[in-house]
Amino acid sequence: MRRRVTLVLACLIVAAPAFFGRESGAGATVIALFGVQNAAGDTEAANTVDQSLRFELTKYGSLLGPERTRDALRRLRIRSGDRAAPALLRLLGEELAADWLISVSLHDTERRMVPRLTMSIRIYSSATGELLSMGFRGGSGIDRRKVLGLGMITELERLVPVVVRDLLEELPTIGETPAPARNQNQRKTRSHLGRVAVVPFTGSTKRRPTFNAETVTEAVRAQLQKTGVDLVSPNLTHEILRLQQSGRWEGVAADTRAALHTDAGADTILTGEVEAYELGGSESEPRPRVAFAIRLLDARTGRILWTGALERNGWEGHNLLGLGRIHSRGALTDRMTEILTRRLDKEYSQRQRD
């Protein structure tokens, strides 16, 4: 009962502008927010994510009402913005007169003694229908714990706004993020990897292998984008997979690879496999374990250019007081993708110089 009362109060506070009949926002940027992709299957958490996002996004621009966005999605028969071709998202942007089209995924949640969740966000440009910025974040109620347990969050509905705020604040600065260029010669990248197409990973975990693979794929995409890699927009990648492999996540067939190279301008292709996405430890001290491998392919020839793998648990590297422990699978995945993509860039660039 206490948790439900907390949720109701939070929703009333956040939804107040909509209640009084106006679409909130103080900036010039017009934002359309899609419904939360609820892979976690937690309806209450997804609703809280939606309300928290709507509150935070008013700091970035003028947010369209959810009914208007839903009606436009229905008219254009768009079930998921992440799987809509760029041309269709451009059409949606024109109909809504929106600048940003935002999609959010809730990957997993835990409602035990220490609440946890993992989520990601994609911001599409209505001008191009392609990815503008994205982020990935995992968190737990114990992350901000201080001496004597002060600062610990014990309810998921109280944790959600904190993770949402952190996720948005860590996004690459929108004003400095270039929209995807249509001409390959116009694109600029700070990476030796060239233009990278990230193909959804496969999963071999004991539970929810496809969902776990989706989570790690998003973490890798977000980390590459954060470091300045020129990414093929994920909805364009999905469109090519749909046409070439009927949308199946079964590696990269030769025809798919060729299409990613010729139609999407990819220089390299990154894919991989998720082998573990687990949670152990105790109720008060959860201990996540994640293992995955990635490989980089030449988009033109299919030749393997680099492979790497990493397996970690959230307690590696902590001190005697437990400081430095990671308690959520999402936060551990985020840290691991940072390590592995940094290793990829360093070793591949060294190979290029040699």
Tab-separated table of C-alpha atoms in Angstrom:
chain	number	residue	atom	x	y	z
A	1	MET	CA	0.000	0.000	0.000
A	2	ARG	CA	2.783	2.424	0.873
A	3	ARG	CA	4.446	1.899	-2.510
A	4	ARG	CA	1.150	2.506	-4.337
A	5	VAL	CA	0.531	5.746	-2.428
A	6	THR	CA	4.062	6.917	-3.306
A	7	LEU	CA	3.443	6.138	-6.983
A	8	VAL	CA	0.100	7.941	-7.063
A	9	LEU	CA	1.539	11.075	-5.440
A	10	ALA	CA	4.536	11.086	-7.823
A	11	CYS	CA	2.267	10.732	-10.849
A	12	LEU	CA	-0.027	13.546	-9.692
A	13	ILE	CA	2.880	15.935	-9.185
A	14	VAL	CA	4.533	15.122	-12.520
A	15	ALA	CA	1.309	15.078	-14.514
A	16	ALA	CA	0.064	18.407	-13.155
A	17	PRO	CA	0.750	20.455	-16.352
A	18	ALA	CA	-1.161	17.949	-18.506
A	19	PHE	CA	-4.011	17.945	-15.955
A	20	PHE	CA	-4.502	21.644	-16.459
A	21	GLY	CA	-4.719	21.195	-20.235
A	22	ARG	CA	-1.419	22.483	-21.535
A	23	GLU	CA	1.559	20.841	-23.185
A	24	SER	CA	4.522	21.698	-21.011
A	25	GLY	CA	7.886	23.020	-22.079
A	26	ALA	CA	9.780	26.276	-22.238
A	27	GLY	CA	12.205	25.727	-25.120
A	28	ALA	CA	11.936	25.988	-28.891
A	29	THR	CA	12.657	22.290	-29.517
A	30	VAL	CA	9.452	20.265	-30.010
A	31	ILE	CA	9.662	16.754	-28.549
A	32	ALA	CA	7.504	13.683	-29.203
A	33	LEU	CA	7.901	10.849	-26.708
A	34	PHE	CA	6.887	7.318	-27.715
A	35	GLY	CA	5.396	4.870	-25.230
A	36	VAL	CA	7.940	3.054	-23.045
A	37	GLN	CA	9.116	-0.275	-24.493
A	38	ASN	CA	8.502	-2.461	-21.450
A	39	ALA	CA	10.789	-5.485	-21.883
A	40	ALA	CA	10.858	-5.831	-18.079
A	41	GLY	CA	7.119	-6.524	-17.986
A	42	ASP	CA	6.710	-4.157	-15.023
A	43	THR	CA	3.733	-1.933	-15.830
A	44	GLU	CA	3.975	0.259	-12.718
A	45	ALA	CA	7.672	0.903	-13.305
A	46	ALA	CA	7.068	1.686	-17.001
A	47	ASN	CA	4.366	4.206	-16.054
A	48	THR	CA	6.703	5.863	-13.564
A	49	VAL	CA	9.467	6.008	-16.194
A	50	ASP	CA	7.049	7.699	-18.606
A	51	GLN	CA	5.938	10.271	-16.025
A	52	SER	CA	9.500	10.989	-14.884
A	53	LEU	CA	10.677	11.445	-18.466
A	54	ARG	CA	7.843	13.829	-19.263
A	55	PHE	CA	8.779	15.919	-16.257
A	56	GLU	CA	12.516	15.998	-17.065
A	57	LEU	CA	12.093	16.564	-20.815
A	58	THR	CA	10.293	19.861	-20.222
A	59	LYS	CA	13.760	21.220	-19.377
A	60	TYR	CA	14.864	20.546	-22.964
A	61	GLY	CA	11.919	21.785	-24.989
A	62	SER	CA	8.169	21.686	-25.585
A	63	LEU	CA	6.726	18.202	-25.068
A	64	LEU	CA	3.778	17.064	-27.179
A	65	GLY	CA	0.853	15.441	-25.412
A	66	PRO	CA	0.809	11.628	-25.446
A	67	GLU	CA	-2.573	11.390	-27.210
A	68	ARG	CA	-1.363	13.433	-30.159
A	69	THR	CA	1.733	11.271	-30.555
A	70	ARG	CA	-0.247	8.026	-30.212
A	71	ASP	CA	-2.784	9.135	-32.829
A	72	ALA	CA	-0.041	9.937	-35.336
A	73	LEU	CA	1.655	6.583	-34.691
A	74	ARG	CA	-1.645	4.786	-35.335
A	75	ARG	CA	-2.332	6.707	-38.553
A	76	LEU	CA	1.113	5.837	-39.897
A	77	ARG	CA	0.892	2.266	-38.536
A	78	ILE	CA	4.121	2.596	-36.573
A	79	ARG	CA	4.314	0.045	-33.758
A	80	SER	CA	7.841	0.909	-32.650
A	81	GLY	CA	9.857	3.983	-33.501
A	82	ASP	CA	13.046	1.947	-33.171
A	83	ARG	CA	11.895	-0.335	-35.971
A	84	ALA	CA	10.471	2.298	-38.291
A	85	ALA	CA	12.505	3.093	-41.392
A	86	PRO	CA	14.102	6.574	-41.472
A	87	ALA	CA	11.713	7.732	-44.213
A	88	LEU	CA	8.729	6.801	-42.039
A	89	LEU	CA	10.141	8.651	-39.021
A	90	ARG	CA	10.687	11.721	-41.188
A	91	LEU	CA	7.020	11.525	-42.193
A	92	LEU	CA	6.031	11.196	-38.540
A	93	GLY	CA	8.156	14.212	-37.641
A	94	GLU	CA	6.447	16.284	-40.333
A	95	GLU	CA	2.982	15.271	-39.162
A	96	LEU	CA	3.758	16.104	-35.542
A	97	ALA	CA	5.889	19.160	-36.391
A	98	ALA	CA	8.391	17.704	-33.899
A	99	ASP	CA	12.171	18.108	-33.841
A	100	TRP	CA	13.047	15.106	-31.668
A	101	LEU	CA	11.374	11.701	-31.644
A	102	ILE	CA	12.289	9.896	-28.422
A	103	SER	CA	12.107	6.186	-27.695
A	104	VAL	CA	12.797	4.640	-24.274
A	105	SER	CA	13.248	0.988	-23.255
A	106	LEU	CA	12.900	-0.446	-19.767
A	107	HIS	CA	15.131	-3.535	-19.941
A	108	ASP	CA	14.853	-5.043	-16.455
A	109	THR	CA	13.629	-4.273	-12.961
A	110	GLU	CA	13.980	-5.860	-9.519
A	111	ARG	CA	11.654	-5.116	-6.583
A	112	ARG	CA	13.526	-6.782	-3.739
A	113	MET	CA	15.166	-5.252	-0.665
A	114	VAL	CA	17.494	-3.366	-3.020
A	115	PRO	CA	15.482	-2.148	-6.066
A	116	ARG	CA	17.247	-2.108	-9.431
A	117	LEU	CA	16.483	-1.160	-13.016
A	118	THR	CA	18.116	-0.778	-16.421
A	119	MET	CA	16.904	1.525	-19.180
A	120	SER	CA	18.037	3.147	-22.420
A	121	ILE	CA	16.977	6.103	-24.550
A	122	ARG	CA	17.224	6.959	-28.242
A	123	ILE	CA	16.656	10.414	-29.693
A	124	TYR	CA	15.903	10.498	-33.410
A	125	SER	CA	16.107	13.598	-35.593
A	126	SER	CA	12.873	14.252	-37.466
A	127	ALA	CA	14.921	15.954	-40.210
A	128	THR	CA	16.761	12.721	-41.093
A	129	GLY	CA	14.717	10.009	-39.377
A	130	GLU	CA	18.001	8.710	-37.968
A	131	LEU	CA	19.708	8.549	-34.584
A	132	LEU	CA	20.749	11.847	-33.054
A	133	SER	CA	21.795	10.727	-29.562
A	134	MET	CA	21.355	7.791	-27.204
A	135	GLY	CA	22.177	6.660	-23.689
A	136	PHE	CA	22.121	3.627	-21.410
A	137	ARG	CA	21.896	3.506	-17.624
A	138	GLY	CA	21.553	0.956	-14.843
A	139	GLY	CA	21.116	1.748	-11.182
A	140	SER	CA	20.232	0.336	-7.783
A	141	GLY	CA	18.866	1.729	-4.562
A	142	ILE	CA	22.171	1.107	-2.854
A	143	ASP	CA	24.338	3.168	-5.243
A	144	ARG	CA	24.121	6.325	-3.121
A	145	ARG	CA	24.333	4.621	0.246
A	146	LYS	CA	26.479	6.419	2.797
A	147	VAL	CA	27.678	5.607	6.298
A	148	LEU	CA	25.045	3.822	8.450
A	149	GLY	CA	22.984	3.131	5.349
A	150	LEU	CA	21.895	6.738	4.863
A	151	GLY	CA	20.870	7.634	1.317
A	152	MET	CA	19.649	4.150	0.423
A	153	ILE	CA	16.525	3.988	-1.786
A	154	THR	CA	14.188	1.136	-0.891
A	155	GLU	CA	11.347	1.605	-3.410
A	156	LEU	CA	11.602	1.256	-7.174
A	157	GLU	CA	9.230	4.181	-7.782
A	158	ARG	CA	11.633	6.445	-5.896
A	159	LEU	CA	14.645	5.074	-7.781
A	160	VAL	CA	13.169	5.638	-11.262
A	161	PRO	CA	13.311	9.488	-11.249
A	162	VAL	CA	16.932	9.369	-10.077
A	163	VAL	CA	18.002	7.034	-12.903
A	164	VAL	CA	15.996	9.000	-15.485
A	165	ARG	CA	17.639	12.266	-14.425
A	166	ASP	CA	21.125	10.718	-14.495
A	167	LEU	CA	20.470	9.187	-17.920
A	168	LEU	CA	19.413	12.477	-19.512
A	169	GLU	CA	22.238	14.454	-17.915
A	170	GLU	CA	24.836	12.014	-19.297
A	171	LEU	CA	23.589	12.154	-22.887
A	172	PRO	CA	26.027	13.660	-25.382
A	173	THR	CA	25.217	17.366	-25.734
A	174	ILE	CA	22.462	17.523	-28.342
A	175	GLY	CA	23.608	20.862	-29.725
A	176	GLU	CA	27.039	19.444	-30.447
A	177	THR	CA	25.904	16.102	-31.864
A	178	PRO	CA	25.804	16.205	-35.687
A	179	ALA	CA	22.826	14.693	-37.437
A	180	PRO	CA	23.718	11.671	-39.597
A	181	ALA	CA	25.041	12.881	-42.939
A	182	ARG	CA	23.574	11.479	-46.123
A	183	ASN	CA	26.821	11.603	-48.067
A	184	GLN	CA	29.657	9.387	-46.851
A	185	ASN	CA	32.224	12.068	-47.687
A	186	GLN	CA	30.429	14.533	-45.362
A	187	ARG	CA	30.651	12.304	-42.287
A	188	LYS	CA	33.266	12.938	-39.637
A	189	THR	CA	34.287	10.479	-36.950
A	190	ARG	CA	36.785	10.509	-34.118
A	191	SER	CA	37.308	6.745	-34.371
A	192	HIS	CA	39.519	4.485	-36.497
A	193	LEU	CA	36.563	2.120	-36.813
A	194	GLY	CA	34.951	4.199	-39.551
A	195	ARG	CA	31.164	4.071	-39.837
A	196	VAL	CA	29.951	1.193	-37.675
A	197	ALA	CA	26.769	-0.853	-37.987
A	198	VAL	CA	25.903	-2.590	-34.712
A	199	VAL	CA	23.954	-5.759	-35.476
A	200	PRO	CA	21.856	-7.087	-32.548
A	201	PHE	CA	23.775	-9.567	-30.420
A	202	THR	CA	22.613	-13.140	-29.947
A	203	GLY	CA	21.970	-14.563	-26.494
A	204	SER	CA	22.755	-17.903	-24.875
A	205	THR	CA	21.828	-17.068	-21.270
A	206	LYS	CA	19.722	-19.458	-19.218
A	207	ARG	CA	16.831	-17.018	-18.894
A	208	ARG	CA	15.507	-14.372	-21.317
A	209	PRO	CA	18.354	-14.736	-23.837
A	210	THR	CA	16.820	-12.427	-26.458
A	211	PHE	CA	15.981	-9.667	-23.963
A	212	ASN	CA	19.441	-9.879	-22.392
A	213	ALA	CA	21.034	-9.666	-25.843
A	214	GLU	CA	18.956	-6.562	-26.592
A	215	THR	CA	20.145	-4.947	-23.362
A	216	VAL	CA	23.843	-5.498	-24.059
A	217	THR	CA	23.411	-4.404	-27.694
A	218	GLU	CA	21.960	-1.084	-26.521
A	219	ALA	CA	24.772	-0.628	-24.009
A	220	VAL	CA	27.391	-1.170	-26.727
A	221	ARG	CA	25.650	1.231	-29.118
A	222	ALA	CA	25.390	3.907	-26.435
A	223	GLN	CA	29.044	3.551	-25.459
A	224	LEU	CA	30.243	3.791	-29.079
A	225	GLN	CA	28.097	6.852	-29.674
A	226	LYS	CA	29.358	8.461	-26.477
A	227	THR	CA	32.967	8.107	-27.665
A	228	GLY	CA	32.277	9.729	-31.043
A	229	VAL	CA	31.934	6.677	-33.275
A	230	ASP	CA	29.851	7.287	-36.399
A	231	LEU	CA	26.999	4.771	-36.031
A	232	VAL	CA	24.601	3.520	-38.641
A	233	SER	CA	21.217	4.487	-37.193
A	234	PRO	CA	19.734	1.422	-35.441
A	235	ASN	CA	16.391	1.783	-37.207
A	236	LEU	CA	18.206	1.718	-40.574
A	237	THR	CA	20.103	-1.392	-39.471
A	238	HIS	CA	16.807	-2.993	-38.460
A	239	GLU	CA	15.246	-2.127	-41.818
A	240	ILE	CA	18.106	-3.847	-43.653
A	241	LEU	CA	17.842	-6.898	-41.370
A	242	ARG	CA	14.111	-7.010	-42.024
A	243	LEU	CA	14.593	-6.991	-45.769
A	244	GLN	CA	17.572	-9.348	-45.896
A	245	GLN	CA	16.949	-11.750	-42.990
A	246	SER	CA	13.258	-11.255	-42.226
A	247	GLY	CA	14.379	-9.519	-39.037
A	248	ARG	CA	16.020	-12.657	-37.629
A	249	TRP	CA	18.931	-12.266	-35.210
A	250	GLU	CA	21.127	-14.975	-36.661
A	251	GLY	CA	24.469	-13.296	-37.167
A	252	VAL	CA	25.301	-11.413	-40.337
A	253	ALA	CA	24.516	-13.138	-43.634
A	254	ALA	CA	26.534	-12.200	-46.709
A	255	ASP	CA	23.628	-10.317	-48.320
A	256	THR	CA	23.001	-8.400	-45.083
A	257	ARG	CA	26.653	-7.451	-44.814
A	258	ALA	CA	26.682	-6.234	-48.426
A	259	ALA	CA	23.530	-4.159	-47.877
A	260	LEU	CA	24.937	-2.587	-44.716
A	261	HIS	CA	28.011	-1.604	-46.699
A	262	THR	CA	26.331	-0.313	-49.864
A	263	ASP	CA	22.991	1.013	-48.563
A	264	ALA	CA	24.016	2.233	-45.092
A	265	GLY	CA	27.621	3.175	-45.818
A	266	ALA	CA	29.025	0.919	-43.082
A	267	ASP	CA	32.784	0.417	-43.030
A	268	THR	CA	32.691	-2.096	-40.190
A	269	ILE	CA	30.074	-4.274	-38.484
A	270	LEU	CA	30.023	-4.991	-34.760
A	271	THR	CA	28.110	-7.928	-33.320
A	272	GLY	CA	28.507	-10.477	-30.556
A	273	GLU	CA	26.985	-12.912	-28.085
A	274	VAL	CA	25.755	-12.547	-24.496
A	275	GLU	CA	26.631	-15.601	-22.391
A	276	ALA	CA	25.666	-14.449	-18.876
A	277	TYR	CA	23.384	-11.778	-17.448
A	278	GLU	CA	22.757	-12.992	-13.926
A	279	LEU	CA	22.119	-11.806	-10.402
A	280	GLY	CA	23.429	-13.511	-7.283
A	281	GLY	CA	24.467	-12.439	-3.826
A	282	SER	CA	21.983	-11.688	-1.067
A	283	GLU	CA	18.845	-9.563	-0.760
A	284	SER	CA	20.834	-6.748	0.859
A	285	GLU	CA	24.000	-7.107	-1.251
A	286	PRO	CA	23.094	-8.208	-4.799
A	287	ARG	CA	25.984	-9.451	-6.920
A	288	PRO	CA	25.483	-9.232	-10.705
A	289	ARG	CA	27.484	-11.282	-13.216
A	290	VAL	CA	27.711	-10.472	-16.927
A	291	ALA	CA	29.701	-12.098	-19.742
A	292	PHE	CA	29.684	-11.275	-23.435
A	293	ALA	CA	31.910	-11.352	-26.497
A	294	ILE	CA	32.089	-8.999	-29.473
A	295	ARG	CA	33.630	-9.194	-32.916
A	296	LEU	CA	34.345	-6.576	-35.543
A	297	LEU	CA	33.885	-7.413	-39.227
A	298	ASP	CA	34.965	-5.699	-42.408
A	299	ALA	CA	31.665	-4.656	-43.986
A	300	ARG	CA	33.018	-5.027	-47.496
A	301	THR	CA	34.669	-8.451	-47.243
A	302	GLY	CA	33.251	-10.029	-44.090
A	303	ARG	CA	36.744	-10.611	-42.711
A	304	ILE	CA	37.034	-10.659	-38.913
A	305	LEU	CA	39.077	-7.619	-37.858
A	306	TRP	CA	38.992	-7.983	-34.070
A	307	THR	CA	37.472	-10.127	-31.330
A	308	GLY	CA	37.228	-9.599	-27.595
A	309	ALA	CA	35.381	-10.956	-24.578
A	310	LEU	CA	34.865	-9.971	-20.970
A	311	GLU	CA	33.340	-11.600	-17.906
A	312	ARG	CA	32.878	-9.690	-14.663
A	313	ASN	CA	30.923	-9.720	-11.435
A	314	GLY	CA	29.897	-6.581	-9.622
A	315	TRP	CA	32.172	-7.093	-6.646
A	316	GLU	CA	35.484	-7.201	-8.477
A	317	GLY	CA	37.762	-4.360	-7.444
A	318	HIS	CA	35.871	-3.385	-4.269
A	319	ASN	CA	37.652	-2.633	-0.993
A	320	LEU	CA	37.093	-4.074	2.487
A	321	LEU	CA	34.249	-1.650	3.179
A	322	GLY	CA	32.446	-2.739	0.037
A	323	LEU	CA	33.073	0.571	-1.718
A	324	GLY	CA	33.337	0.188	-5.461
A	325	ARG	CA	30.816	-2.643	-5.662
A	326	ILE	CA	28.331	-2.614	-8.534
A	327	HIS	CA	24.904	-3.933	-7.580
A	328	SER	CA	22.870	-3.833	-10.823
A	329	ARG	CA	23.334	-5.797	-14.026
A	330	GLY	CA	22.772	-2.670	-16.099
A	331	ALA	CA	25.485	-0.668	-14.320
A	332	LEU	CA	27.905	-3.593	-14.632
A	333	THR	CA	27.108	-3.954	-18.338
A	334	ASP	CA	27.693	-0.235	-18.853
A	335	ARG	CA	31.090	-0.453	-17.174
A	336	MET	CA	32.074	-3.547	-19.162
A	337	THR	CA	31.119	-2.035	-22.514
A	338	GLU	CA	33.250	0.990	-21.675
A	339	ILE	CA	36.264	-1.258	-20.981
A	340	LEU	CA	35.776	-3.495	-24.001
A	341	THR	CA	35.058	-0.763	-26.562
A	342	ARG	CA	38.080	1.194	-25.311
A	343	ARG	CA	40.194	-1.927	-25.766
A	344	LEU	CA	38.730	-2.412	-29.239
A	345	ASP	CA	39.553	1.125	-30.339
A	346	LYS	CA	43.085	0.986	-28.935
A	347	GLU	CA	44.033	-2.423	-30.354
A	348	TYR	CA	42.380	-1.900	-33.721
A	349	SER	CA	43.914	1.545	-34.206
A	350	GLN	CA	47.326	0.128	-33.265
A	351	ARG	CA	46.871	-2.614	-35.840
A	352	GLN	CA	45.941	-0.003	-38.431
A	353	ARG	CA	49.131	1.935	-37.724
A	354	ASP	CA	51.280	-1.216	-37.916
